[in-house]
Each structure stands twice: as structure tokens, then as C-alpha cells.
Coordinates of C-alpha atoms in Angstrom, one line a residue:
M1 CA 0.1 0.3 0.1
Q2 CA 1.2 3.4 -1.0
H3 CA 1.9 5.7 2.1
P4 CA -0.1 8.6 2.5
R5 CA 2.9 11.0 2.7
H6 CA 3.8 9.7 -0.9
K7 CA 0.2 10.0 -2.1
I8 CA 0.4 14.0 -1.0
A9 CA 3.8 13.9 -2.9
N10 CA 2.3 12.4 -5.8
L11 CA -0.6 15.2 -5.8
E12 CA 1.8 17.9 -5.5
A13 CA 3.7 16.8 -8.4
V14 CA 1.1 16.9 -10.6
L15 CA -0.3 19.9 -9.2
K16 CA 3.0 21.4 -10.2
N17 CA 2.7 20.2 -13.7
I18 CA -0.4 21.8 -14.1
I19 CA 0.7 24.6 -12.4
M20 CA 3.6 25.2 -14.5
R21 CA 1.4 24.6 -17.4
Y22 CA -1.1 27.6 -16.4
R23 CA 1.8 30.1 -15.6
A24 CA 3.0 29.8 -19.0
L25 CA -0.5 30.5 -20.2
G26 CA -0.5 33.6 -17.9
L27 CA -3.3 32.7 -15.3
A28 CA -1.4 33.9 -12.4
A29 CA -4.2 33.8 -10.0
F30 CA -4.8 29.7 -10.3
V31 CA -1.3 29.5 -10.1
A32 CA -1.4 31.6 -6.4
V33 CA -4.6 29.5 -5.2
A34 CA -2.9 26.2 -6.3
L35 CA 0.2 27.0 -4.5
T36 CA -1.5 28.2 -1.0
W37 CA -3.9 24.9 -1.4
T38 CA -0.9 22.4 -1.7
G39 CA 1.0 24.4 1.1
M40 CA 3.7 25.3 -0.6
A41 CA 3.2 29.0 -0.1
A42 CA 6.4 29.1 2.5
E43 CA 9.1 28.9 -0.1
P44 CA 8.7 31.3 -2.6
F45 CA 12.0 30.2 -5.0
G46 CA 11.5 26.6 -4.2
D47 CA 7.7 27.0 -5.3
G48 CA 8.3 28.9 -8.6
R49 CA 6.5 31.8 -7.4
L50 CA 10.4 33.9 -7.6
L51 CA 12.5 33.4 -10.7
D52 CA 16.0 33.1 -11.0
A53 CA 15.9 36.8 -12.8
T54 CA 16.1 40.3 -11.2
L55 CA 13.8 43.3 -11.2
R56 CA 15.1 46.5 -11.3
L57 CA 12.7 49.0 -9.9
D58 CA 13.5 52.7 -10.5
Y59 CA 11.9 55.3 -8.2
I60 CA 12.4 59.1 -7.7
F61 CA 11.8 60.4 -3.9
S62 CA 11.0 63.9 -3.9
G63 CA 9.8 66.7 -1.5
A64 CA 10.9 68.7 1.4
Y65 CA 11.2 68.8 5.3
G66 CA 8.3 66.7 6.7
D67 CA 6.8 65.5 3.1
C68 CA 7.7 63.1 0.5
D69 CA 6.4 61.8 -3.0
I70 CA 7.4 58.6 -4.4
A71 CA 7.2 58.1 -8.2
V72 CA 8.1 55.1 -10.4
A73 CA 10.7 56.3 -12.9
G74 CA 11.3 52.8 -14.8
I75 CA 11.4 49.0 -14.4
H76 CA 14.0 46.7 -15.9
K77 CA 14.9 43.1 -15.7
F78 CA 18.1 40.9 -16.2
D79 CA 18.5 37.0 -16.0
G80 CA 20.5 35.7 -12.8
W81 CA 19.5 36.8 -9.0
A82 CA 22.4 37.5 -6.8
G83 CA 20.2 38.5 -3.5
R84 CA 19.5 36.3 -0.5
R85 CA 17.3 33.0 -1.2
V86 CA 16.5 32.7 2.5
N87 CA 14.8 35.0 5.4
M88 CA 12.4 36.4 2.5
K89 CA 9.9 37.8 4.7
N90 CA 12.0 39.0 7.4
L91 CA 14.2 42.2 7.7
A92 CA 17.4 42.3 9.0
V93 CA 17.2 45.5 10.7
Q94 CA 14.1 48.1 10.5
G95 CA 15.8 50.7 8.4
D96 CA 14.9 54.4 7.6
G97 CA 12.5 52.7 4.9
Q98 CA 10.9 49.4 3.7
L99 CA 10.2 47.7 0.6
T100 CA 7.7 44.5 0.4
M101 CA 6.4 42.8 -2.2
T102 CA 3.1 40.5 -2.3
D103 CA 1.6 38.1 -4.0
K104 CA -1.3 40.3 -6.2
A105 CA -3.9 37.4 -5.8
T106 CA -2.8 36.1 -2.3
G107 CA -1.5 38.8 -0.4
D108 CA 1.5 36.2 0.4
T109 CA 4.7 38.1 1.1
L110 CA 7.4 36.8 -1.3
Y111 CA 10.3 39.7 -0.2
R112 CA 11.3 42.3 2.3
M113 CA 14.3 44.5 2.5
S114 CA 14.9 47.7 4.3
F115 CA 16.9 50.3 3.6
C116 CA 18.3 54.5 4.0
T117 CA 18.1 57.2 1.5
L118 CA 20.2 60.0 1.0
F119 CA 16.7 61.7 0.2
Q120 CA 15.9 61.3 3.9
E121 CA 19.3 62.3 5.0
W122 CA 19.0 65.5 2.9
Q123 CA 15.1 66.2 4.2
G124 CA 17.1 66.7 7.9
T125 CA 19.0 69.6 6.6
E126 CA 18.0 73.4 6.3
E127 CA 18.0 73.2 2.8
A128 CA 15.0 71.1 3.2
R129 CA 13.1 73.7 4.9
R130 CA 13.3 76.2 2.0
T131 CA 13.3 74.2 -0.9
R132 CA 12.0 71.1 -2.6
R133 CA 14.3 68.1 -4.3
S134 CA 14.1 65.0 -6.2
F135 CA 16.5 61.8 -5.6
E136 CA 17.1 58.6 -7.7
N137 CA 16.5 55.3 -5.8
V138 CA 16.8 52.0 -7.4
F139 CA 16.0 48.6 -5.3
L140 CA 16.4 45.3 -7.0
V141 CA 14.2 42.2 -6.4
P142 CA 13.7 38.6 -7.3
M143 CA 11.5 38.6 -10.5
P144 CA 8.1 37.2 -9.7
A145 CA 6.5 34.6 -11.8
A146 CA 2.8 36.5 -11.4
P147 CA 1.7 39.9 -10.9
V148 CA 2.5 41.4 -7.5
N149 CA 2.2 44.8 -5.4
V150 CA 5.4 46.4 -4.2
N151 CA 5.1 48.5 -1.1
V152 CA 7.8 51.1 -0.3
R153 CA 7.5 52.8 3.2
L154 CA 9.4 55.6 4.5
L155 CA 9.8 56.1 8.2
D156 CA 10.8 59.2 10.1
S157 CA 12.7 59.4 13.1
R158 CA 10.0 58.6 15.3
N159 CA 9.4 55.3 13.6
N160 CA 6.5 57.1 12.2
V161 CA 5.1 56.1 8.6
C162 CA 5.9 59.5 6.4
A163 CA 5.4 57.8 3.1
D164 CA 3.5 54.8 1.9
F165 CA 3.8 53.9 -1.8
V166 CA 2.2 50.8 -3.7
H167 CA 3.1 50.4 -6.9
P168 CA 1.6 47.3 -8.7
V169 CA 4.3 45.2 -11.0
D170 CA 2.8 42.7 -13.8
P171 CA 5.8 40.9 -14.8
S172 CA 4.4 40.3 -18.4
D173 CA 4.2 44.1 -18.7
I174 CA 5.6 44.5 -22.4
L175 CA 7.2 48.1 -20.8
I176 CA 9.5 46.3 -18.3
S177 CA 12.7 46.3 -20.6
P178 CA 15.8 44.6 -20.6
A179 CA 18.7 45.9 -18.9
D180 CA 21.8 46.7 -21.5
I181 CA 24.2 44.6 -20.6
T182 CA 26.3 45.2 -23.9
A183 CA 28.7 47.5 -21.8
A184 CA 29.5 45.5 -19.2
P185 CA 33.1 46.7 -17.7
E186 CA 36.0 44.9 -17.4
C187 CA 35.6 42.3 -13.9
R188 CA 37.8 40.2 -12.2
L189 CA 37.0 38.0 -9.0
L190 CA 38.9 39.2 -5.9
L191 CA 37.3 36.6 -3.0
G192 CA 35.6 33.8 -3.1
D193 CA 34.3 31.3 -5.9
G194 CA 31.9 33.2 -7.8
N195 CA 28.5 31.0 -6.7
S196 CA 25.9 33.7 -6.1
R197 CA 23.2 31.3 -4.8
E198 CA 25.3 30.2 -1.7
R199 CA 27.8 33.7 -1.0
I200 CA 27.0 37.4 -0.4
D201 CA 28.0 38.7 -3.9
V202 CA 29.8 42.3 -3.4
V203 CA 30.7 44.5 -6.4
I204 CA 33.6 47.5 -6.0
M205 CA 33.1 50.0 -8.7
A206 CA 35.7 52.4 -9.9
E207 CA 34.9 56.0 -9.7
G208 CA 37.7 58.6 -11.4
Y209 CA 39.7 56.3 -12.5
A210 CA 40.5 57.3 -16.4
R211 CA 41.6 54.2 -19.0
R212 CA 45.2 55.1 -18.0
D213 CA 44.3 54.4 -14.3
R214 CA 42.8 50.7 -14.7
K215 CA 45.8 48.9 -13.1
K216 CA 45.7 51.3 -10.0
F217 CA 41.8 50.8 -9.5
F218 CA 42.8 47.1 -9.5
R219 CA 45.3 47.5 -7.0
D220 CA 43.1 49.5 -5.0
A221 CA 40.4 47.2 -4.8
E222 CA 42.6 44.6 -3.7
E223 CA 43.8 46.5 -1.0
A224 CA 39.9 47.4 0.4
V225 CA 39.3 43.5 0.4
R226 CA 42.8 43.0 2.4
N227 CA 41.4 46.0 4.7
L228 CA 38.3 44.1 4.8
V229 CA 39.0 40.7 5.8
A230 CA 41.4 41.8 8.1
H231 CA 38.5 42.6 10.3
E232 CA 36.4 40.6 12.4
P233 CA 33.7 38.9 11.6
F234 CA 34.6 39.3 8.1
K235 CA 38.1 37.5 8.7
S236 CA 36.4 34.3 9.8
M237 CA 33.4 34.3 7.7
Q238 CA 34.8 35.5 4.1
D239 CA 34.0 32.1 2.9
R240 CA 30.5 33.5 2.6
F241 CA 31.3 36.2 0.2
N242 CA 32.1 36.6 -3.6
I243 CA 33.8 40.1 -4.2
I244 CA 34.5 41.1 -7.7
A245 CA 36.0 44.5 -9.0
A246 CA 34.3 46.2 -11.8
A247 CA 36.2 48.8 -13.7
T248 CA 33.6 51.3 -14.6
L249 CA 36.1 54.1 -16.1
S250 CA 35.6 57.7 -16.6
E251 CA 36.8 60.4 -18.8
D252 CA 38.8 62.1 -16.2
S253 CA 41.2 61.1 -13.4
G254 CA 39.7 62.3 -10.0
V255 CA 36.4 63.1 -8.3
S256 CA 34.7 66.6 -7.9
V257 CA 35.3 68.8 -5.5
P258 CA 32.9 71.5 -5.5
R259 CA 34.2 74.0 -2.8
D260 CA 37.3 73.9 -4.9
G261 CA 35.7 74.7 -8.2
V262 CA 36.8 71.1 -9.2
W263 CA 34.5 69.4 -11.3
K264 CA 35.1 66.1 -13.3
R265 CA 33.8 63.9 -15.8
T266 CA 33.3 60.7 -13.9
A267 CA 31.6 57.5 -14.6
L268 CA 29.0 58.1 -11.4
G269 CA 29.0 61.8 -11.0
S270 CA 30.5 61.3 -7.2
H271 CA 31.5 64.8 -5.5
F272 CA 32.6 65.9 -2.2
D273 CA 30.6 68.7 0.0
T274 CA 27.5 66.4 -0.1
F275 CA 24.7 68.7 1.9
Y276 CA 27.9 71.4 2.2
S277 CA 29.9 69.0 4.5
D278 CA 33.5 69.0 3.3
R279 CA 34.3 65.1 3.6
Y280 CA 30.9 64.0 2.9
L281 CA 31.6 62.3 -0.6
T282 CA 28.8 60.7 -2.4
T283 CA 26.8 60.0 -5.9
E284 CA 23.1 60.9 -6.3
K285 CA 23.5 59.0 -10.2
Q286 CA 22.0 55.8 -9.1
F287 CA 20.0 55.0 -12.2
R288 CA 24.0 55.7 -13.9
M289 CA 25.3 53.3 -11.2
H290 CA 23.1 50.6 -11.8
D291 CA 23.2 50.6 -15.6
A292 CA 26.9 50.2 -15.1
L293 CA 26.5 47.4 -13.3
A294 CA 23.7 45.5 -15.6
G295 CA 23.9 41.9 -15.7
L296 CA 26.6 41.1 -13.0
P297 CA 25.8 39.3 -9.7
Y298 CA 25.7 42.1 -7.0
E299 CA 23.9 42.9 -4.0
S300 CA 26.2 45.2 -2.1
I301 CA 28.1 48.2 -3.7
I302 CA 31.6 49.9 -2.8
I303 CA 32.5 52.6 -5.1
L304 CA 36.2 53.8 -4.7
A305 CA 37.4 57.1 -5.4
N306 CA 40.6 57.8 -7.0
T307 CA 41.3 61.1 -5.1
D308 CA 43.6 62.0 -2.3
T309 CA 41.1 64.3 -0.8
Y310 CA 39.7 62.3 2.6
G311 CA 36.4 61.5 2.6
G312 CA 33.7 58.9 2.1
G313 CA 30.2 58.0 2.6
G314 CA 28.0 54.7 3.6
I315 CA 24.4 54.0 3.3
Y316 CA 22.5 51.4 4.1
N317 CA 21.5 48.9 1.6
L318 CA 22.8 51.3 -1.0
Y319 CA 26.6 51.8 -1.3
T320 CA 30.1 52.5 0.5
L321 CA 32.1 55.2 -1.3
A322 CA 35.7 56.1 -0.2
S323 CA 38.8 58.0 -1.4
T324 CA 41.7 55.4 -2.2
G325 CA 44.8 58.2 -2.1
H326 CA 44.4 59.2 1.4
A327 CA 46.3 57.6 4.1
K328 CA 43.4 56.4 6.1
F329 CA 41.7 54.7 3.0
G330 CA 42.1 51.5 4.8
P331 CA 39.8 51.9 8.0
V332 CA 37.5 54.4 6.1
V333 CA 36.3 51.9 3.6
V334 CA 35.9 49.1 6.5
H335 CA 34.2 51.6 8.5
E336 CA 31.7 53.0 5.4
F337 CA 31.1 49.4 4.6
G338 CA 29.6 49.1 8.4
H339 CA 27.3 51.8 7.4
S340 CA 26.1 50.3 4.1
F341 CA 26.4 46.6 4.8
A342 CA 25.2 46.1 8.4
G343 CA 23.0 49.5 8.9
L344 CA 25.8 50.5 11.6
T345 CA 25.8 54.4 12.5
D346 CA 28.5 56.4 13.7
E347 CA 29.7 56.2 17.1
Y348 CA 31.1 59.6 17.4
A349 CA 29.3 62.6 18.6
Y350 CA 29.6 66.4 17.2
D351 CA 30.9 69.0 19.9
G352 CA 28.3 71.7 18.2
T353 CA 24.9 71.2 17.1
A354 CA 23.5 67.7 16.5
P355 CA 20.9 66.7 14.1
A356 CA 17.8 68.2 14.7
D357 CA 15.4 65.3 13.7
Q358 CA 17.2 63.0 16.3
T359 CA 15.5 62.8 19.8
A360 CA 16.6 60.6 22.7
D361 CA 13.0 59.3 24.0
V362 CA 13.0 56.9 20.8
E363 CA 15.0 53.8 20.9
P364 CA 17.0 54.0 17.5
W365 CA 17.0 50.9 15.4
Q366 CA 20.8 50.9 14.8
K367 CA 22.4 48.1 16.5
N368 CA 25.2 49.8 18.0
V369 CA 23.8 52.7 19.7
T370 CA 21.2 53.1 22.4
T371 CA 18.9 55.5 24.0
Q372 CA 18.4 53.2 26.7
V373 CA 14.7 53.5 25.8
D374 CA 14.7 49.6 25.0
F375 CA 18.4 48.5 26.0
A376 CA 17.5 44.8 26.5
S377 CA 16.9 45.0 22.6
K378 CA 20.5 46.0 21.8
W379 CA 23.4 45.0 24.3
Q380 CA 22.2 44.5 27.6
D381 CA 23.0 41.0 27.4
L382 CA 27.0 41.7 26.8
Y383 CA 26.6 44.4 29.2
E384 CA 25.6 42.1 32.2
Q385 CA 28.1 39.6 31.0
G386 CA 31.2 42.6 31.2
V387 CA 31.7 42.3 27.4
A388 CA 30.5 45.8 26.5
G389 CA 29.8 48.9 28.3
L390 CA 28.0 51.9 28.2
V391 CA 29.5 54.9 26.9
E392 CA 27.6 58.2 26.7
G393 CA 27.8 60.2 23.1
A394 CA 27.1 58.1 20.3
A395 CA 24.9 58.8 16.8
Y396 CA 26.5 62.6 16.5
Q397 CA 24.9 63.4 20.1
P398 CA 27.2 64.1 22.8
K399 CA 24.2 63.3 25.6
G400 CA 21.2 60.8 25.6
Y401 CA 23.0 58.3 23.2
W402 CA 25.1 56.1 24.2
R403 CA 28.1 53.2 22.4
A404 CA 29.4 50.0 23.7
C405 CA 32.7 50.7 23.8
E406 CA 35.2 53.7 24.0
D407 CA 36.8 53.1 20.8
C408 CA 35.4 50.8 18.0
R409 CA 36.0 50.9 14.1
M410 CA 32.1 53.0 13.7
R411 CA 33.9 55.6 16.0
T412 CA 37.4 56.3 15.0
N413 CA 40.1 55.6 12.2
E414 CA 42.8 54.6 14.9
S415 CA 40.4 51.4 16.5
P416 CA 42.1 48.6 15.1
E417 CA 38.7 46.5 15.0
F418 CA 34.9 46.8 15.7
C419 CA 33.8 46.4 19.1
P420 CA 32.0 43.3 20.4
V421 CA 28.8 44.7 19.4
C422 CA 29.2 45.8 15.9
R423 CA 30.7 42.4 15.2
R424 CA 27.7 40.8 16.4
A425 CA 25.7 43.0 14.4
I426 CA 27.9 42.5 11.0
E427 CA 27.7 38.5 11.9
Q428 CA 23.8 38.7 12.6
T429 CA 23.3 40.4 8.9
I430 CA 25.9 37.7 7.3
R431 CA 23.7 34.9 9.0
Y432 CA 20.7 36.8 7.8
L433 CA 21.7 36.8 4.0
T434 CA 23.2 33.1 3.9
E435 CA 21.0 30.5 6.1
E436 CA 17.8 30.4 7.4
L437 CA 17.3 31.7 10.6

């Protein structure tokens, strides 16, 4: 006699075949209902609701202080998915914003991610109180097999929703354009085996490297990797990473320094003096950045700027940007990657006025600082074990915010390592991206 489990397995196999046939005919609703009925809704990749391809969503975030509009700028697609295949319904951290993709027919969550944006940083500046601006934003999501709703939600400093945008996407839409992969840059694998299914894919991009600087870029990229894997937990968990260097070459050498009247023609249009802060080096050209990477396997981005001017920037799930010609290049690129990869915040404090939108009566979502409103959700366990401390002054605030140790890679360039709290936060991110939790 056939075991009941075998009968169920055979039924599911038959249904899968039927589902694939109906999916080919575009009957998405039947697919979604059948998947739910057979109990296969838990694993979007395993049951075929997510495909091995990437959907690139281009948005414009615009507004002013306390105001935000979100609009679709374009949708693109390319073969292969280099992002995570585990913990699809969960977030690593809260972030300043969240994207949720749900099956249109069933409402089941297929994919979630959190992020920060340059736009939201700008909203906290004085300029945002007297004018409106727009910023490009790009999100990569796994390609759905059937129509979905994409919800983009932004949060303010008190964790209140300040923008909520729902974008229906039909993967069969004829206006979803294939990404142009014909101009792919020269690439070299610097770490890992290139298997995107089992590793975290990091791409290092060139900015301000002219054709004659090509060899220098690859040397600088190798130096960035050496610095990164010299720090725990990257050192002991480096077998979970692929890192490639992509030589996105520029017309000019160097990057723009507006305060000196220097403007360069570069691949990504980066510049210092972001928000009139001398050392803040960023690019607003996200569409151009992702165009240059089309078809490559990547989920985290490091941009190396060919300049000896000190500076950089790192934004969670957006990019790291660091200048390579300065003596502090090594610690800076690791520090900035702490921001963009794990969502860590700065642990130093300003002597003058701190950002006006921060408040000490709300627990920040970043794992390496606390207001002690909810210390138990941070490193209270490590504090009670004597592994970490509680030092006032962090997240740009001299009072009301605490860090775990006197020094850390997220505080100064002189610290040789991440503190125990930051190490744990980075390890949790690596595990979130590579194993089911």
C-alpha cells in the first residue's frame, strides 16, 4: 500500500506540472491559489513564485522637510538573481525605509528588505526647509512569476510612517525593458568562487579612474578587500562572500570637489561637499550606477574614488564610497561598509549642534547605539556579561545616546577593530543573508 505522504507528494508533483502549464498561459491567479492550497506558499523560490532573474525598480523620491512623494521612473529586468534566497519575509533591521513585495492574488509576502536613502538624510538639512528636491533610488528584487504589489514605506526619526506607496507590477508587462548588458565593464573576482546562490555578492566599482588608471583601480580594490577581511567577523566568515572588481572607467581622473571649483567627468558623477559637508562624498546618480552594473551579480556596492582628498560615505543597502589616495583609506572603507552592509551608525558625537531630527526618547533601530529606552533589544546581555560597556556620546549626540565601548571602527580611524556589539551585528547580517534563521 502506498503511504499517504507518498500520495500527497505525487499529488503535489501533478499540481506543479499543471501550475507550470497554466503559468505559461499567464493564468497567475490559478497559480497562486494552487500554491496556497498545496501548502507550498512558505518558500517563494522553491515553489516557483520567484524566478532566477532580477527586477530593477527605479523610483524618484521628492519633497521637502516633512513631505515626500514617490514615483516610478522605470522598470528593468535581467537574468540571474544574486540576492539572498533565505529569510525572504524578514528584515535584518528596521531601516529608515522598507520595501515589501506581495503576491497580488493571495497577499502572501514574497520578499522584504530595509534601506536608508540620501533623500531622507537631505530632509534633515536646513536646505530641505526652504526648497524641494528629488533623488533617484533603485531597488533590486527577485523576479516574480505572477503579478505583485510593491509597497515602499519611509519612516521618520520617531518610527512613524511618513510615506507609503504601492506599486503594482505585472512581470509580463511589455514595457519592462531588458537591462543593457552590452557595455559591461572589465571584471575580476577578488574573493570567493563566484557562486551567487551560496554567497553574498559584493561589487567594487571604479569612480574617477580614467583608462590610464585601470591597473591602479584593481590594486586599490585588492587593498580594500585586504582591509575588509582583516576585520572580524569578515575575516572568519569570508567564505560567505564573493567580491568582484568592476572597472567602470571615467573620462577624467579624480572626482569633483565643489568647494575648490573642481568638477570632473566621472562614471558615477560623485562629489564631495554633499549637503555642504566637506568630507561627505556621495553620488546621486543611482540610475547610472546600476546601468553600469547591469547583468553582473551584486547585492552590495563599494565605490572607490580615485582621489587623495579625505572623505567618504556609506548608506545602508545603498553603497559605500571611499577615497583611495588618502592614508586612512583602509579604515575608512571598512567603516563606511559598516554603514552600508550592516546598518551601523556613527559612534562619534559632534561638539556643536547635533542633527535636529534625532530624539533621545525613541530607541534607534541601529544595533550599535542606544538611548536606553529599550536597552534589552540592544546589548544589555553583553553589558551584564562584562563584554561591552555603556559610554555616553554616539550617533552625533554628546548626550542621551550611548555606545558600547570607548573606541570602535565605527567611532575612529585609529581603532584596530569593530567593538563586540558591532561585530555581533555584522555577523547577524551575514547569517541573515546566507542561512535560514
